[in-house]
Coordinates of C-alpha atoms in Angstrom, one line a residue:
X1 CA 28.9 45.0 -11.2
X2 CA 30.2 41.6 -11.8
X3 CA 29.1 39.3 -9.9
X4 CA 32.6 36.4 -9.9
X5 CA 34.9 35.6 -7.3
X6 CA 37.3 38.5 -5.8
X7 CA 40.9 39.1 -6.3
X8 CA 43.3 35.4 -5.6
X9 CA 45.0 37.0 -3.1
X10 CA 41.6 37.3 -1.2
X11 CA 40.4 33.7 -1.5
X12 CA 40.3 31.5 1.2
X13 CA 40.5 27.8 1.9
X14 CA 37.5 26.0 3.2
X15 CA 38.5 24.4 6.7
X16 CA 36.7 21.0 6.9
X17 CA 36.1 19.2 10.7
X18 CA 37.0 16.1 10.0
X19 CA 35.7 14.8 13.2
X20 CA 32.1 16.4 12.8
X21 CA 31.8 15.3 9.1
X22 CA 32.6 12.0 9.7
X23 CA 30.6 12.6 12.6
X24 CA 27.7 13.6 10.6
X25 CA 28.2 11.3 7.7
X26 CA 28.4 8.4 9.5
X27 CA 26.1 8.6 12.1
X28 CA 23.1 10.4 10.6
X29 CA 23.7 9.1 6.6
X30 CA 21.9 6.1 6.6
X31 CA 18.5 5.7 8.3
X32 CA 19.5 2.1 10.2
X33 CA 22.6 0.5 11.2
X34 CA 22.0 -2.4 9.2
X35 CA 22.9 -0.4 5.9
X36 CA 26.9 -1.1 7.1
X37 CA 26.4 -4.7 6.4
X38 CA 25.2 -3.6 3.0
X39 CA 27.6 -0.7 2.3
X40 CA 30.4 -3.4 3.2
X41 CA 29.0 -6.3 1.5
X42 CA 29.1 -4.4 -1.2
X43 CA 32.6 -2.9 -0.9
X44 CA 33.6 -6.9 -1.4
X45 CA 31.3 -7.9 -4.6
X46 CA 33.1 -4.8 -5.9
X47 CA 36.5 -6.1 -5.1
X48 CA 35.5 -9.1 -7.1
X49 CA 34.7 -7.6 -9.4
X50 CA 37.4 -5.6 -9.4
X51 CA 39.7 -8.2 -9.4
X52 CA 38.6 -9.9 -12.5
X53 CA 38.8 -7.2 -14.7
X54 CA 42.6 -6.4 -13.3
X55 CA 43.1 -10.2 -13.4
X56 CA 40.9 -11.9 -15.8
X57 CA 44.0 -14.7 -15.8
X58 CA 42.4 -15.5 -12.1
X59 CA 40.6 -18.5 -11.2
X60 CA 40.5 -17.9 -7.2
X61 CA 36.8 -19.0 -6.6
X62 CA 34.5 -15.7 -5.9
X63 CA 33.3 -15.7 -2.0
X64 CA 32.5 -13.7 0.6
X65 CA 31.6 -14.7 4.3
X66 CA 30.5 -12.8 7.2
X67 CA 31.1 -14.0 10.8
X68 CA 29.9 -13.0 14.3
X69 CA 31.1 -13.1 17.3
X70 CA 28.8 -12.6 20.2
X71 CA 31.3 -13.0 23.4
X72 CA 33.5 -10.7 21.6
X73 CA 30.9 -8.5 20.1
X74 CA 32.5 -8.9 16.6
X75 CA 31.4 -8.7 13.1
X76 CA 33.6 -9.6 9.9
X77 CA 33.1 -9.3 6.8
X78 CA 35.4 -11.6 4.3
X79 CA 36.2 -11.9 0.4
X80 CA 38.7 -13.1 -1.9
X81 CA 38.9 -9.7 -3.9
X82 CA 41.4 -7.9 -5.1
X83 CA 42.7 -6.7 -2.0
X84 CA 44.0 -3.5 -1.6
X85 CA 47.8 -1.9 -1.5
X86 CA 49.2 0.2 1.4
X87 CA 48.8 3.4 -0.9
X88 CA 45.5 2.1 -1.6
X89 CA 44.6 2.1 1.7
X90 CA 45.6 6.2 2.6
X91 CA 44.1 6.9 -1.1
X92 CA 40.6 5.3 -0.9
X93 CA 40.1 3.5 2.3
X94 CA 41.3 6.5 4.4
X95 CA 39.8 9.4 2.0
X96 CA 36.5 10.8 2.3
X97 CA 34.6 11.3 -0.5
X98 CA 36.9 9.3 -3.2
X99 CA 36.2 5.9 -4.4
X100 CA 38.2 3.2 -6.4
X101 CA 35.5 2.1 -7.7
X102 CA 34.1 4.7 -9.4
X103 CA 37.1 5.3 -10.8
X104 CA 37.1 1.9 -11.9
X105 CA 33.3 2.2 -13.5
X106 CA 34.9 5.3 -15.2
X107 CA 38.2 3.6 -16.9
X108 CA 36.2 0.4 -17.9
X109 CA 32.6 0.8 -18.8
X110 CA 31.6 -1.7 -16.1
X111 CA 28.1 -1.3 -14.5
X112 CA 28.4 -4.4 -12.1
X113 CA 30.0 -2.3 -9.9
X114 CA 28.0 -1.0 -7.3
X115 CA 30.0 1.5 -5.7
X116 CA 29.7 5.2 -6.6
X117 CA 30.3 7.6 -3.2
X118 CA 33.5 6.7 -1.9
X119 CA 31.2 7.1 1.4
X120 CA 30.2 3.2 2.0
X121 CA 33.1 2.7 4.2
X122 CA 31.9 5.4 6.8
X123 CA 28.6 3.3 7.9
X124 CA 31.2 1.0 9.6
X125 CA 31.7 3.2 12.2
X126 CA 27.8 4.2 13.1
X127 CA 28.2 0.8 14.2
X128 CA 31.5 -0.2 15.2
X129 CA 33.4 1.4 18.3
X130 CA 37.2 0.0 16.0
X131 CA 36.9 -1.2 12.1
X132 CA 40.2 -3.2 11.9
X133 CA 40.9 -4.4 8.2
X134 CA 43.5 -7.4 7.3
X135 CA 44.5 -7.0 3.4
X136 CA 46.7 -8.4 0.8
X137 CA 46.8 -7.0 -2.7
X138 CA 46.2 -9.2 -5.7
X139 CA 48.7 -7.6 -7.0
X140 CA 51.6 -7.9 -3.8
X141 CA 50.1 -11.3 -3.1
X142 CA 53.7 -11.0 -0.3
X143 CA 52.6 -8.4 1.6
X144 CA 50.1 -7.8 4.2
X145 CA 48.8 -3.8 6.0
X146 CA 46.4 -4.1 8.6
X147 CA 44.3 -0.9 9.0
X148 CA 42.9 -0.1 12.5
X149 CA 40.3 3.3 13.4
X150 CA 38.5 3.9 16.2
X151 CA 35.9 6.5 15.3
X152 CA 37.6 6.9 11.1
X153 CA 39.2 10.2 11.9
X154 CA 42.5 8.7 12.6
X155 CA 43.7 5.5 12.2
X156 CA 47.0 3.9 11.7
X157 CA 48.4 1.1 8.8
X158 CA 50.8 -1.3 9.7
X159 CA 52.2 -5.0 7.8
X160 CA 51.2 -7.8 8.9
X161 CA 50.7 -10.9 7.4
X162 CA 49.5 -11.8 4.0
X163 CA 46.6 -13.5 4.4
X164 CA 46.6 -17.1 2.9
X165 CA 44.8 -15.8 -0.9
X166 CA 44.9 -12.2 -2.1
X167 CA 41.7 -10.4 -0.6
X168 CA 40.1 -8.5 2.3
X169 CA 38.7 -8.8 6.2
X170 CA 37.4 -5.9 7.6
X171 CA 36.1 -6.6 11.7
X172 CA 34.2 -4.8 13.4
X173 CA 34.2 -4.5 17.0
X174 CA 30.2 -2.9 18.2
X175 CA 29.4 -0.9 19.9
X176 CA 27.3 -1.7 23.1
X177 CA 24.0 -0.5 21.7
X178 CA 24.1 -2.1 18.1
X179 CA 25.7 -5.9 20.0
X180 CA 22.4 -7.3 18.8
X181 CA 24.4 -7.5 15.0
X182 CA 27.0 -10.2 16.7
X183 CA 24.4 -12.7 15.8
X184 CA 24.6 -15.3 12.9
X185 CA 20.4 -15.7 13.0
X186 CA 20.1 -12.2 12.5
X187 CA 23.0 -12.2 9.5
X188 CA 21.1 -14.7 8.1
X189 CA 17.8 -12.7 8.0
X190 CA 19.3 -9.4 7.2
X191 CA 22.0 -10.5 4.8
X192 CA 19.0 -12.7 3.0
X193 CA 17.1 -9.9 1.8
X194 CA 19.9 -7.4 0.9
X195 CA 21.9 -9.9 -1.5
X196 CA 19.4 -11.8 -2.7
X197 CA 20.4 -11.0 -6.1
X198 CA 24.1 -10.8 -5.9
X199 CA 25.5 -12.9 -8.2
X200 CA 28.3 -13.7 -5.9
X201 CA 27.7 -16.5 -2.9
X202 CA 27.5 -15.3 0.3
X203 CA 27.9 -17.1 3.1
X204 CA 26.9 -16.8 7.2
X205 CA 29.4 -18.4 9.9
X206 CA 30.5 -21.9 8.2
X207 CA 27.6 -22.6 6.2
X208 CA 27.8 -24.5 3.0
X209 CA 24.9 -22.7 1.3
X210 CA 24.9 -19.7 0.7
X211 CA 22.3 -16.6 1.8
X212 CA 20.9 -15.8 -1.7
X213 CA 21.2 -19.0 -3.2
X214 CA 18.1 -18.7 -4.4
X215 CA 16.7 -19.4 -8.0
X216 CA 16.3 -16.1 -9.4
X217 CA 13.2 -16.3 -12.6
X218 CA 14.4 -13.5 -14.8
X219 CA 17.9 -14.0 -14.8
X220 CA 18.2 -17.6 -15.8
X221 CA 16.8 -20.3 -18.1
X222 CA 14.4 -22.0 -15.3
X223 CA 12.9 -25.8 -16.0
X224 CA 9.8 -26.7 -16.2
X225 CA 6.8 -24.6 -15.2
X226 CA 7.9 -20.5 -14.7
X227 CA 4.7 -19.8 -13.8
X228 CA 6.0 -21.8 -10.4
X229 CA 9.2 -20.5 -10.2
X230 CA 7.8 -17.0 -9.9
X231 CA 5.5 -17.9 -7.4
X232 CA 9.0 -19.9 -5.6
X233 CA 10.7 -16.6 -5.5
X234 CA 8.1 -14.6 -4.8
X235 CA 7.6 -16.7 -1.7
X236 CA 11.4 -17.2 -0.5
X237 CA 11.2 -12.9 -0.7
X238 CA 7.4 -12.2 0.7
X239 CA 8.3 -10.9 4.2
X240 CA 4.4 -10.5 5.3
X241 CA 2.2 -12.6 2.4
X242 CA 2.1 -15.5 0.8
X243 CA 2.0 -14.5 -2.8
X244 CA -1.3 -16.0 -4.8
X245 CA -0.7 -15.1 -8.1
X246 CA 3.5 -13.8 -9.4
X247 CA 4.0 -12.1 -12.9
X248 CA 7.1 -10.3 -14.6
X249 CA 8.6 -7.0 -14.8
X250 CA 10.0 -6.7 -18.8
X251 CA 12.1 -4.1 -20.3
X252 CA 10.1 -1.4 -21.7
X253 CA 11.4 -0.3 -24.9
X254 CA 12.2 4.0 -24.6
X255 CA 11.3 3.3 -21.1
X256 CA 12.7 1.1 -18.3
X257 CA 15.5 -0.8 -18.0
X258 CA 13.9 -2.5 -15.3
X259 CA 13.7 -6.3 -14.7
X260 CA 12.2 -8.1 -11.4
X261 CA 9.1 -9.7 -10.2
X262 CA 5.9 -8.5 -8.9
X263 CA 3.1 -10.9 -6.7
X264 CA -0.6 -10.0 -5.4
X265 CA -0.4 -10.4 -2.0
X266 CA -2.5 -13.0 0.1
X267 CA -2.8 -9.6 2.8
X268 CA -6.2 -8.6 3.5
X269 CA -6.6 -4.8 2.1
X270 CA -9.5 -2.3 2.3
X271 CA -9.6 0.9 0.3
X272 CA -6.6 3.6 2.6
X273 CA -4.9 0.3 3.7
X274 CA -1.7 0.5 1.9
X275 CA 0.1 -3.0 1.8
X276 CA 2.2 -2.1 -1.0
X277 CA 5.7 -3.7 -0.6
X278 CA 8.2 -2.9 -3.0
X279 CA 11.7 -4.0 -3.1
X280 CA 14.2 -2.5 -5.4
X281 CA 18.3 -3.3 -6.4
X282 CA 21.3 -1.6 -8.2
X283 CA 23.5 -4.1 -9.8
X284 CA 22.4 -7.3 -7.8
X285 CA 22.3 -5.1 -4.1
X286 CA 19.2 -3.8 -2.3
X287 CA 19.2 -0.2 -2.6
X288 CA 15.4 0.7 -1.4
X289 CA 13.6 -1.7 1.5
X290 CA 10.5 0.2 1.1
X291 CA 10.1 2.0 -2.8
X292 CA 6.5 1.6 -2.8
X293 CA 6.1 5.0 -4.0
X294 CA 7.1 2.9 -7.3
X295 CA 3.5 1.4 -7.6
X296 CA 0.0 2.8 -8.3
X297 CA -1.6 4.4 -5.2
X298 CA -4.2 2.2 -6.6
X299 CA -2.6 -1.1 -5.9
X300 CA -1.9 -1.6 -1.8
X301 CA -2.1 -5.7 -2.5
X302 CA 1.0 -5.5 -4.3
X303 CA 4.2 -6.7 -3.5
X304 CA 7.4 -7.2 -5.3
X305 CA 11.2 -6.8 -6.4
X306 CA 12.6 -4.8 -9.7
X307 CA 16.4 -3.9 -10.6
X308 CA 17.8 -1.7 -12.7
X309 CA 20.7 -0.2 -13.4
X310 CA 19.5 3.3 -14.7
X311 CA 18.0 4.5 -11.0
X312 CA 19.8 7.4 -9.6
X313 CA 20.5 6.5 -5.9
X314 CA 21.0 9.1 -3.2
X315 CA 24.0 9.9 -1.0
X316 CA 22.8 7.1 1.5
X317 CA 21.7 4.4 -1.1
X318 CA 18.6 4.1 0.8
X319 CA 16.1 6.0 -1.8
X320 CA 16.2 6.9 -5.2
X321 CA 16.5 9.7 -7.4
X322 CA 13.0 11.1 -8.7
X323 CA 14.3 11.2 -12.3
X324 CA 12.8 10.9 -16.0
X325 CA 14.0 7.4 -14.7
X326 CA 11.9 6.9 -11.9
X327 CA 9.3 7.9 -13.5
X328 CA 9.1 5.9 -16.7
X329 CA 9.8 2.5 -13.9
X330 CA 6.6 4.7 -12.0
X331 CA 4.5 4.1 -15.5
X332 CA 6.4 0.3 -16.6
X333 CA 5.3 -1.2 -12.9
X334 CA 1.5 -0.1 -13.1
X335 CA 1.2 -1.3 -16.5
X336 CA 3.5 -4.7 -15.1
X337 CA 0.3 -4.9 -12.4
X338 CA -2.6 -4.7 -15.4
X339 CA -0.9 -6.8 -17.3
X340 CA -0.4 -9.0 -14.9
X341 CA -3.8 -9.0 -13.0
X342 CA -4.8 -9.9 -17.0
X343 CA -2.3 -12.8 -17.5
X344 CA -3.7 -14.3 -14.5
X345 CA -7.9 -14.4 -15.5
X346 CA -6.5 -15.7 -18.7
X347 CA -4.1 -18.1 -17.1
X348 CA -4.6 -19.1 -14.0
X349 CA -9.0 -18.8 -12.7
X350 CA -8.7 -20.6 -9.1
X351 CA -5.7 -17.9 -8.6
X352 CA -8.1 -15.3 -10.0
X353 CA -10.8 -16.5 -7.9
X354 CA -9.0 -15.6 -4.6
X355 CA -8.1 -12.2 -6.0
X356 CA -11.5 -11.7 -6.4
X357 CA -12.5 -12.4 -2.8
X358 CA -9.6 -11.6 -1.1
X359 CA -9.2 -7.4 -3.0
X360 CA -12.8 -7.6 -3.9
X361 CA -13.6 -4.4 -2.1
X362 CA -9.8 -2.6 -2.7
X363 CA -10.2 -3.2 -6.7
X364 CA -13.2 -1.5 -7.0
X365 CA -11.1 2.0 -6.2
X366 CA -8.7 0.8 -8.0
X367 CA -10.8 -0.2 -11.2
X368 CA -11.8 3.4 -11.1
X369 CA -8.3 4.4 -11.1
X370 CA -7.5 2.7 -14.5
X371 CA -9.3 1.9 -18.0
X372 CA -8.2 -1.1 -18.6
X373 CA -8.9 -2.5 -15.2
X374 CA -12.2 -1.6 -15.1
X375 CA -12.8 -2.9 -18.6
X376 CA -11.4 -6.2 -16.9
X377 CA -13.2 -6.5 -13.5
X378 CA -16.5 -4.8 -14.6
X379 CA -18.2 -8.3 -14.9
X380 CA -16.1 -9.9 -12.7
X381 CA -15.2 -7.9 -9.2
X382 CA -18.1 -8.8 -6.2
X383 CA -19.9 -5.8 -4.9
X384 CA -20.9 -6.0 -1.2
X385 CA -24.6 -5.9 -1.3
X386 CA -28.1 -6.9 1.2
X387 CA -28.0 -10.5 0.0
X388 CA -23.7 -11.1 0.4
X389 CA -21.5 -10.0 -2.6
X390 CA -22.3 -10.4 -6.0
X391 CA -20.9 -9.0 -9.2
X392 CA -22.6 -6.1 -10.9
X393 CA -24.4 -7.9 -13.7
X394 CA -26.1 -10.6 -10.9
X395 CA -26.7 -6.7 -8.8
X396 CA -28.4 -5.4 -12.3
X397 CA -30.2 -8.6 -13.4
X398 CA -32.0 -9.1 -10.2
X399 CA -32.8 -5.6 -9.9
X400 CA -34.8 -6.2 -14.0
X401 CA -31.9 -3.9 -15.4
X402 CA -31.7 -1.5 -12.8
X403 CA -28.9 -0.7 -10.3
X404 CA -29.9 -1.0 -6.7
X405 CA -27.9 1.4 -4.1
X406 CA -28.5 2.5 -0.5
X407 CA -26.6 5.2 0.7
X408 CA -26.8 4.4 3.8
X409 CA -25.7 1.8 5.9
X410 CA -28.5 -0.2 5.7
X411 CA -30.8 -1.8 9.1
X412 CA -34.1 -0.2 9.9
X413 CA -36.7 0.0 7.6
X414 CA -34.3 0.3 4.7
X415 CA -33.7 -3.5 5.7
X416 CA -36.9 -4.7 5.9
X417 CA -37.6 -2.7 2.2
X418 CA -35.3 -4.6 0.3
X419 CA -36.3 -7.4 1.8
X420 CA -39.7 -6.2 0.9
X421 CA -39.0 -5.5 -2.7
X422 CA -37.1 -9.2 -3.0
X423 CA -34.0 -7.0 -5.0
X424 CA -30.4 -7.1 -4.0
X425 CA -29.8 -3.5 -2.5
X426 CA -26.2 -2.8 -3.4
X427 CA -24.1 -1.1 0.0
X428 CA -23.5 2.6 -1.5
X429 CA -21.5 3.2 2.4
X430 CA -18.4 0.9 0.9
X431 CA -15.7 1.9 -0.2
X432 CA -15.5 2.6 -3.7
X433 CA -18.8 0.8 -4.5
X434 CA -21.6 4.4 -5.8
X435 CA -19.0 5.4 -8.4
X436 CA -17.9 2.8 -9.5
X437 CA -21.5 1.1 -10.6
X438 CA -22.4 4.7 -11.0
X439 CA -19.5 4.4 -14.1
X440 CA -20.7 0.8 -15.0
X441 CA -24.5 1.9 -15.4
X442 CA -23.0 4.4 -17.9
X443 CA -20.8 1.9 -19.4
X444 CA -24.3 -0.5 -19.6
X445 CA -26.2 2.3 -20.0
X446 CA -29.1 0.8 -17.5
X447 CA -30.6 2.8 -14.3
X448 CA -29.0 3.3 -11.0
X449 CA -31.6 4.2 -8.0
X450 CA -30.1 5.6 -5.3
X451 CA -31.7 5.2 -2.5
X452 CA -32.1 7.8 -0.6
X453 CA -30.8 10.9 -2.6
X454 CA -33.7 12.6 -4.3
X455 CA -34.1 11.4 -7.9
X456 CA -33.3 7.5 -6.2
X457 CA -36.4 8.6 -3.9
X458 CA -38.5 9.8 -6.5
X459 CA -37.9 6.5 -8.4
X460 CA -39.5 4.0 -5.2
X461 CA -41.6 6.1 -3.8
X462 CA -44.5 7.3 -6.5
X463 CA -46.7 10.0 -5.7
X464 CA -50.1 9.3 -4.8
X465 CA -52.8 8.8 -7.8
X466 CA -54.5 12.0 -5.8
X467 CA -52.9 14.3 -3.2
X468 CA -54.4 13.7 0.2
X469 CA -56.1 17.4 1.9
X470 CA -54.4 19.7 3.4
X471 CA -56.3 18.6 7.1
X472 CA -55.2 15.3 7.0
X473 CA -51.6 15.2 5.6
X474 CA -51.2 17.6 9.1
X475 CA -53.1 15.0 11.1
X476 CA -50.9 11.7 9.7
X477 CA -47.9 14.4 10.1
X478 CA -48.5 15.1 13.6
X479 CA -49.9 11.6 14.7
X480 CA -47.2 9.7 12.5
X481 CA -43.1 12.1 12.2
X482 CA -40.9 13.1 14.6
X483 CA -39.1 15.8 15.0
X484 CA -36.9 16.5 11.7
X485 CA -38.7 14.2 10.1
X486 CA -40.9 15.1 6.8
X487 CA -44.5 13.0 6.0
X488 CA -44.4 12.4 1.9
X489 CA -47.5 10.7 0.8
X490 CA -46.2 8.2 -2.0
X491 CA -47.2 5.4 -3.3
X492 CA -45.2 2.1 -3.9
X493 CA -44.5 -1.8 -3.5
X494 CA -45.0 -4.5 -1.4
X495 CA -48.3 -2.6 -0.6
X496 CA -47.9 -4.2 2.7
X497 CA -45.3 -2.1 4.1
X498 CA -47.6 0.6 5.5
X499 CA -44.3 3.4 5.8
X500 CA -40.1 3.8 5.4
X501 CA -38.3 5.9 6.9
X502 CA -35.7 7.2 4.5
X503 CA -32.9 9.5 6.5
X504 CA -31.2 12.1 4.0
X505 CA -28.1 12.2 3.4
X506 CA -27.2 15.3 2.3
X507 CA -28.2 16.8 6.0
X508 CA -25.8 13.5 7.8
X509 CA -23.2 14.9 5.8
X510 CA -23.7 18.6 6.5
X511 CA -24.2 18.0 9.8
X512 CA -20.7 16.0 10.2
X513 CA -18.6 19.1 8.4
X514 CA -20.4 21.6 10.7
X515 CA -18.8 19.7 13.6
X516 CA -16.5 21.4 15.2
X517 CA -14.2 18.7 15.2
X518 CA -14.9 18.6 11.2
X519 CA -11.8 21.1 10.4
X520 CA -9.3 19.0 12.5
X521 CA -10.6 15.6 10.8
X522 CA -11.5 16.5 7.0
X523 CA -8.9 18.2 5.3
X524 CA -9.7 22.0 3.9
X525 CA -10.3 21.1 0.1
X526 CA -12.4 18.4 0.8
X527 CA -14.2 20.9 3.7
X528 CA -14.9 22.8 0.7
X529 CA -16.4 20.9 -1.7
X530 CA -18.4 18.7 1.2
X531 CA -19.7 22.2 2.3
X532 CA -20.7 23.4 -1.6
X533 CA -22.6 20.0 -2.3
X534 CA -24.7 20.2 1.1
X535 CA -25.1 23.9 0.9
X536 CA -28.7 23.1 -0.8
X537 CA -29.8 21.6 2.1
X538 CA -30.6 23.9 5.8
X539 CA -29.8 20.4 7.3
X540 CA -33.7 20.9 9.2
X541 CA -34.9 17.7 7.5
X542 CA -33.5 15.0 8.8
X543 CA -35.9 12.6 7.2
X544 CA -38.6 11.8 5.1
X545 CA -41.4 9.2 6.4
X546 CA -43.2 8.2 3.2
X547 CA -47.1 6.8 3.6
X548 CA -48.3 4.3 1.3
X549 CA -51.5 4.9 0.1
X550 CA -51.4 1.7 -1.2
X551 CA -51.1 0.1 1.8
X552 CA -54.7 -1.8 2.5
X553 CA -53.4 -0.7 6.6
X554 CA -53.3 2.8 5.6
X555 CA -56.4 2.8 4.0
X556 CA -57.9 1.8 6.9
X557 CA -56.7 4.8 9.1
X558 CA -58.0 6.7 6.4
X559 CA -60.9 5.2 6.5
X560 CA -61.1 5.3 10.1
X561 CA -60.3 8.9 11.0
X562 CA -63.0 10.2 8.4
X563 CA -65.6 8.3 10.1
X564 CA -64.8 10.2 13.3
X565 CA -63.8 6.6 14.5
X566 CA -62.3 6.9 18.3
X567 CA -59.5 3.8 17.3
X568 CA -57.5 5.9 14.7
X569 CA -56.0 7.6 17.0
X570 CA -54.7 4.0 18.2
X571 CA -53.8 3.1 14.9
X572 CA -52.2 5.9 14.5
X573 CA -49.8 5.6 17.7
X574 CA -49.2 1.8 16.9
X575 CA -47.9 2.5 13.2
X576 CA -45.6 5.1 15.1
X577 CA -44.6 2.8 17.4
X578 CA -43.5 0.6 14.7
X579 CA -41.8 3.5 12.8
X580 CA -39.6 4.6 15.7
X581 CA -39.1 0.5 16.3
X582 CA -37.1 -0.3 12.9
X583 CA -35.6 3.6 13.3
X584 CA -33.8 2.3 16.5
X585 CA -33.0 -1.1 14.8
X586 CA -31.4 0.9 12.1
X587 CA -29.4 2.8 14.0
X588 CA -31.7 5.9 13.9
X589 CA -33.0 6.5 17.7
X590 CA -32.1 6.7 20.8
X591 CA -32.5 4.9 24.0
X592 CA -35.5 6.8 25.5
X593 CA -37.7 7.3 21.8
X594 CA -37.1 3.4 21.6
X595 CA -38.3 2.9 25.5
X596 CA -41.1 5.0 24.6
X597 CA -42.6 3.3 21.9
X598 CA -42.0 0.0 23.5
X599 CA -44.6 1.7 25.8
X600 CA -47.0 2.9 22.9
X601 CA -47.4 -0.2 21.4
X602 CA -48.1 -1.5 24.6
X603 CA -51.3 1.6 25.5
X604 CA -52.6 0.9 21.9
X605 CA -52.9 -2.8 23.0
X606 CA -54.8 -2.4 25.6
X607 CA -57.5 0.1 24.5
X608 CA -57.9 -1.9 21.7
X609 CA -58.2 -4.8 23.3
X610 CA -60.7 -2.7 25.8
X611 CA -62.6 -0.7 23.2
X612 CA -63.1 -4.7 21.9
X613 CA -64.3 -5.8 24.6

C-alpha cells in the first residue's frame, strides 16, 4: 500500500504560533545573551559587504560603532552599510527564516557574507524589551524608515528623517536582567573577542581606535620577526595564560582550508587537566568560542584561533556540524601541534626548555598518543624520579643500562632502598610515567626493572645461595613478619640493609576495586579490566618482607638463634620495630603499630643493656 500523502482536498496547512516560535528562537536558541551582540554586529558587517557588491562606486568608509547608555539601559549598533527599504524591512527583517544575505550569497557566490539562516535578528529579543531600527537605504538616500517591536511578534514601520548617510542603527532597550550590557568597558571586552578578525573596523563609544585593531599575522605580510608577530597576537588574544611559543595553522592540500595560530600556554597541566582553548571564526566572526574538541585530547596545554569557510555552523551559530570538514580540521590541527612542537625544539630552544619544564608531565602522556611526538620527546621530556626530574636517557645511564621504576609512591623502605642503591628510581605512580618508560625501554632495547612487580622484585631480590631450613624460616617469619606479610629470604644490595618491605601492588589494586564505592567511582569497563588483572591474586598477601641473608646483621642473628643465644629474640624484636617504623614512614602502618614499634625499641635497648651488664 502506498505511504504517500492523502488526496489534496484532505491536506491542511500547519499552523504556526508566531509568539511561541519567536520566544523559543529568541530565548532558547542561544546559550548566552552576548550572542545578540555578535549577531547584530554580524548583520552590520554583511550590510557593508552588500553595499560594496551593489554600489561598487561608493566612497563611504565602512565602519561599525557600538554605543552604550547605562542610564537609559540601551545599546546601539550603527553601521554605514547598505540600509533597508521599507519592502526589505517587511521581507527580511520581519520575516523569520528569510535572509537577504543568504539570497545575495547564492546570487553572487561571495563568501565574505556571514549570515545564513535569517534568524540572527531575533537574538535581539533575547536581551531587549524593545528593538528599534532606524535605516536609510543606499538605493533611496532621501527616505528614512523606523521599525519598532516589543517581543518580536508584532511590529510597526513608520517613515522618519533619513539618516545623514545610508546605513542602519539598531537600538536595544535592554531587559532589566541584561542591563549590565549597557557598559562600554564590558562591550569592549566582548566585541574585542567576537570581532577580532573582522576586516571592517568596530568602534565602541567615541573611541578612535577600533576594538579589532590587532594585526593578524596569517592575513598580512609582517615586517620583521614573524614569530614575534605571532607571539603578540597570541598574547593579545589569550584569555587565561601567557603563550610560551606560537606556530601557524596552514591549509592542507585535499583537506581543510583553515588558517590561524596555535600556541602553548604557560598554564600548569597535569594528566587529565584540560586547558585546551580554541576559538573558531567563520568569515571573520566568532563562531565557536570553546571548540576544544577540535584539538587532540592530549593537547591540554594548547590555545589557538582558526578560521575556515568550509565549516558548517549550527542554527545558533555557536557550534559546528560534525561533518567531514570538521574531521579534516581535527586532523590538520593535530598535525599543526606536532609540527609546531618540532619547530619550537629546532628553532627556539629556550622556549622548548620552558615547555618541557612546564608541561613535562602532560607531554609524557601526549608522547604515548602520537608516534611523531614520542620520537621528538623520547630523549628530552623530564621523568619524575627519586632524584628529581631526569630524562629517560639520564635515568638509564644512572641505572647502568637499566630503567628502575617504583610502582608505588615511595617512602619508607622503598625510599631507603633507592638511596642505598644510589640509583634514581622513576615514580611509576605518576601520570604516564610507567607506560612511557616501557615504550622507551622497548625502543632503546634496554631493561626495565619495576619494583613492586613480580618480575622486578626477582631482579632486585635474588634467591639465596642456599635455602634456609624450614624451622629457621618459620621462626624468622613469626619474629619479623606482620599480618598479611610474607617472609622471603633473599640476597640484595647493599649488604648493610637487613630487610625491605615491599607492598604487593596487585593486592592493593584488588582492595581498591573491591571497595563498596568502586562501582560509583570507576567506569564499569575499567572495573572489568582491573578485576581480570587482579584475579591471579587472592589479596591475602599484602606485602613481602625480603630478608637480606647477605647482611652481616642477619647473619649474626641467625648464628645467635642457632646457638640458642637468648639475645636472638631481642635482636629480632629490634629488627621488627625498625621495619614497623620504616613502614610507617611510607604510610603503611597505623599509629598503634608505630607506638608499639617505638616501645619495642625501648624494650630491646633495655634488655641488651642489662644483658651486657
